[in-house]
Amino acid sequence: TPLIRASQHDQAEIVRMLLAKEKTDVNQRDLLGLSALYWAASMGYVKATAALLEDPRVNANQQVPGRYFRQSNTPLRVAPNKGHGEIVKML
């Protein structure tokens, strides 16, 4: 989705623009089951993560389904595993 793509590239302004649209599914997942917030948190993108967390519709505790991501199945669990302490504080 455009929101996931913007989050994967730390494009905070585009994230905000997309979040401003009511029809944007802020918790939509990609084919791997990962949300925009998961991508931003896992990549250590502070700006995109902050932009996503500004929207109360974003579910910071959304779990990734399946066995592959069992050890890091939420944004809060993946961020410290990747060494992104600033993201952990935000979440």
mmCIF file of C-alpha atoms in Angstrom:
data_model
loop_
_atom_site.group_PDB
_atom_site.id
_atom_site.type_symbol
_atom_site.label_atom_id
_atom_site.label_comp_id
_atom_site.label_asym_id
_atom_site.label_seq_id
_atom_site.Cartn_x
_atom_site.Cartn_y
_atom_site.Cartn_z
ATOM 1 C CA THR A 1 0.000 0.000 0.000
ATOM 2 C CA PRO A 2 1.157 3.598 -0.371
ATOM 3 C CA LEU A 3 1.236 3.981 3.432
ATOM 4 C CA ILE A 4 3.441 0.932 3.879
ATOM 5 C CA ARG A 5 5.696 2.055 1.038
ATOM 6 C CA ALA A 6 6.089 5.540 2.546
ATOM 7 C CA SER A 7 6.864 3.988 5.943
ATOM 8 C CA GLN A 8 9.494 1.713 4.409
ATOM 9 C CA HIS A 9 11.314 4.799 3.117
ATOM 10 C CA ASP A 10 10.906 7.077 6.179
ATOM 11 C CA GLN A 11 8.747 9.527 4.228
ATOM 12 C CA ALA A 12 7.014 11.108 7.242
ATOM 13 C CA GLU A 13 5.282 13.883 5.289
ATOM 14 C CA ILE A 14 3.774 11.400 2.849
ATOM 15 C CA VAL A 15 2.741 9.210 5.795
ATOM 16 C CA ARG A 16 0.940 12.198 7.352
ATOM 17 C CA MET A 17 -0.718 13.068 4.053
ATOM 18 C CA LEU A 18 -2.012 9.510 3.668
ATOM 19 C CA LEU A 19 -3.158 9.351 7.291
ATOM 20 C CA ALA A 20 -5.188 12.524 6.739
ATOM 21 C CA LYS A 21 -7.432 10.574 4.372
ATOM 22 C CA GLU A 22 -10.283 8.925 6.273
ATOM 23 C CA LYS A 23 -10.356 5.943 3.946
ATOM 24 C CA THR A 24 -6.740 4.994 4.614
ATOM 25 C CA ASP A 25 -6.575 1.651 6.402
ATOM 26 C CA VAL A 26 -3.806 2.540 8.847
ATOM 27 C CA ASN A 27 -3.406 -1.037 10.085
ATOM 28 C CA GLN A 28 -3.488 -2.783 6.718
ATOM 29 C CA ARG A 29 -0.847 -5.464 6.273
ATOM 30 C CA ASP A 30 1.308 -6.420 3.330
ATOM 31 C CA LEU A 31 1.716 -9.959 1.976
ATOM 32 C CA LEU A 32 4.034 -10.823 4.881
ATOM 33 C CA GLY A 33 1.446 -9.625 7.392
ATOM 34 C CA LEU A 34 3.444 -6.512 8.321
ATOM 35 C CA SER A 35 1.863 -3.112 8.942
ATOM 36 C CA ALA A 36 3.294 0.310 8.140
ATOM 37 C CA LEU A 37 4.188 0.791 11.815
ATOM 38 C CA TYR A 38 5.943 -2.567 11.947
ATOM 39 C CA TRP A 39 8.035 -1.655 8.911
ATOM 40 C CA ALA A 40 8.973 1.778 10.246
ATOM 41 C CA ALA A 41 9.836 0.417 13.707
ATOM 42 C CA SER A 42 11.826 -2.517 12.362
ATOM 43 C CA MET A 43 13.908 -0.256 10.126
ATOM 44 C CA GLY A 44 14.547 2.319 12.850
ATOM 45 C CA TYR A 45 12.774 5.119 11.022
ATOM 46 C CA VAL A 46 12.045 7.636 13.767
ATOM 47 C CA LYS A 47 10.219 10.178 11.590
ATOM 48 C CA ALA A 48 7.863 7.684 9.978
ATOM 49 C CA THR A 49 7.233 5.928 13.302
ATOM 50 C CA ALA A 50 6.417 9.246 14.986
ATOM 51 C CA ALA A 51 4.074 10.231 12.158
ATOM 52 C CA LEU A 52 2.226 6.925 12.420
ATOM 53 C CA LEU A 53 1.940 7.132 16.204
ATOM 54 C CA GLU A 54 0.340 10.583 15.917
ATOM 55 C CA ASP A 55 -2.758 8.880 14.517
ATOM 56 C CA PRO A 56 -4.913 7.252 17.217
ATOM 57 C CA ARG A 57 -6.202 4.693 14.692
ATOM 58 C CA VAL A 58 -2.775 3.055 14.432
ATOM 59 C CA ASN A 59 -2.610 -0.136 16.489
ATOM 60 C CA ALA A 60 0.858 -0.202 18.053
ATOM 61 C CA ASN A 61 0.175 -3.682 19.469
ATOM 62 C CA GLN A 62 -0.933 -5.334 16.236
ATOM 63 C CA GLN A 63 0.629 -8.780 16.072
ATOM 64 C CA VAL A 64 2.146 -10.319 12.988
ATOM 65 C CA PRO A 65 0.512 -13.672 12.247
ATOM 66 C CA GLY A 66 2.501 -16.809 11.626
ATOM 67 C CA ARG A 67 5.534 -18.590 12.986
ATOM 68 C CA TYR A 68 8.299 -16.720 11.158
ATOM 69 C CA PHE A 69 7.903 -13.540 13.210
ATOM 70 C CA ARG A 70 7.129 -15.268 16.534
ATOM 71 C CA GLN A 71 10.088 -13.691 18.399
ATOM 72 C CA SER A 72 9.379 -10.192 17.110
ATOM 73 C CA ASN A 73 5.680 -10.201 16.362
ATOM 74 C CA THR A 74 4.858 -6.576 17.299
ATOM 75 C CA PRO A 75 6.564 -3.238 16.602
ATOM 76 C CA LEU A 76 7.597 -3.031 20.266
ATOM 77 C CA ARG A 77 9.251 -6.441 20.113
ATOM 78 C CA VAL A 78 11.035 -5.962 16.800
ATOM 79 C CA ALA A 79 12.528 -2.536 17.596
ATOM 80 C CA PRO A 80 14.795 -3.638 20.485
ATOM 81 C CA ASN A 81 15.760 -6.806 18.613
ATOM 82 C CA LYS A 82 17.119 -4.554 15.872
ATOM 83 C CA GLY A 83 18.758 -2.108 18.310
ATOM 84 C CA HIS A 84 16.342 0.776 17.772
ATOM 85 C CA GLY A 85 16.176 2.193 21.301
ATOM 86 C CA GLU A 86 14.659 5.509 20.260
ATOM 87 C CA ILE A 87 11.782 3.689 18.598
ATOM 88 C CA VAL A 88 11.254 1.605 21.755
ATOM 89 C CA LYS A 89 10.877 4.801 23.798
ATOM 90 C CA MET A 90 8.274 6.094 21.349
ATOM 91 C CA LEU A 91 6.232 2.912 21.478
#
